[in-house]
Amino acid sequence: MERAQIVLCHSQPQDSLVKGLSDDGHRVVALSCDDAARDRISALRPDLVLLELAIRGPHRGGWGLLEWLGEHAGTPGVIAITSLARLGDRVHALDLGADDVIQEPFEQDEVRARVRSVLRRMHPELGHTRLVIDDERKEVRIGERCVTLSPKEYALLSLLASAPGRVFSSQEIVGSLWTEPSRATGHPSYATDQDAQKYVYLLRRKIEADATKPEIVLTVRGFGYRLAL
């Protein structure tokens, strides 16, 4: 995922969350939920706002800011963060324009995952890493990074990229990658589904930001693998 500009509006310091989002490559600015936040958000033009919603009162806090965001065309995605337990409050936040609502206390990994999800929906150009396959040079680039792949890894990625979104079964991968006889013996190769799984694993280690949470080569449980659209 490419870097996004994120504004975090919260009454309490959220240093660990700011660090986690920064580690994901995003630019994060932490603000208080006050009237000055509007001017800062207008100046920053963020891709996403993480906004604390407290009890609705005379000062309205994040609620007023949420309403303001919802009234402006071309505004960023919004994830509301709230400790309010009432379903009505969460529904009201969605009605005012929040794209998602997270209940406090929260797990940082969940927030980061929801950030990725909202960015994919609101800003497709941020949601997917730029993947370029140069077949003439046999080069693969992820954003600005050049990735060195083995011939089998390159063949697997090229197969998946030949029909982005289509699910390829392990048997199809084996049939495509191991059609040639073994160079060592001259006899047909007897590859298995486990060989396909092995090369999916090796490919993910090189092209994914986090191979344990793939965003490019996706598993479709029970069917196979596909390249993210």
mmCIF file with all atom_site columns, C-alpha atoms in Angstrom, residues 13 67 78 116 199 206:
data_model
loop_
_atom_site.group_PDB
_atom_site.id
_atom_site.type_symbol
_atom_site.label_atom_id
_atom_site.label_alt_id
_atom_site.label_comp_id
_atom_site.label_asym_id
_atom_site.label_entity_id
_atom_site.label_seq_id
_atom_site.pdbx_PDB_ins_code
_atom_site.Cartn_x
_atom_site.Cartn_y
_atom_site.Cartn_z
_atom_site.occupancy
_atom_site.B_iso_or_equiv
_atom_site.pdbx_formal_charge
_atom_site.auth_seq_id
_atom_site.auth_comp_id
_atom_site.auth_asym_id
_atom_site.auth_atom_id
_atom_site.pdbx_PDB_model_num
ATOM 1 C CA . PRO A 1 13  ? -2.173  10.689  23.260 1.00 0.00 ? 13  PRO A CA 1
ATOM 2 C CA . GLU A 1 67  ? -20.896 16.708  10.555 1.00 0.00 ? 67  GLU A CA 1
ATOM 3 C CA . VAL A 1 78  ? -13.529 8.892   8.193  1.00 0.00 ? 78  VAL A CA 1
ATOM 4 C CA . ARG A 1 116 ? -6.229  -0.390  4.934  1.00 0.00 ? 116 ARG A CA 1
ATOM 5 C CA . TYR A 1 199 ? 6.302   -20.844 -4.436 1.00 0.00 ? 199 TYR A CA 1
ATOM 6 C CA . LYS A 1 206 ? 9.579   -10.844 -1.741 1.00 0.00 ? 206 LYS A CA 1
#
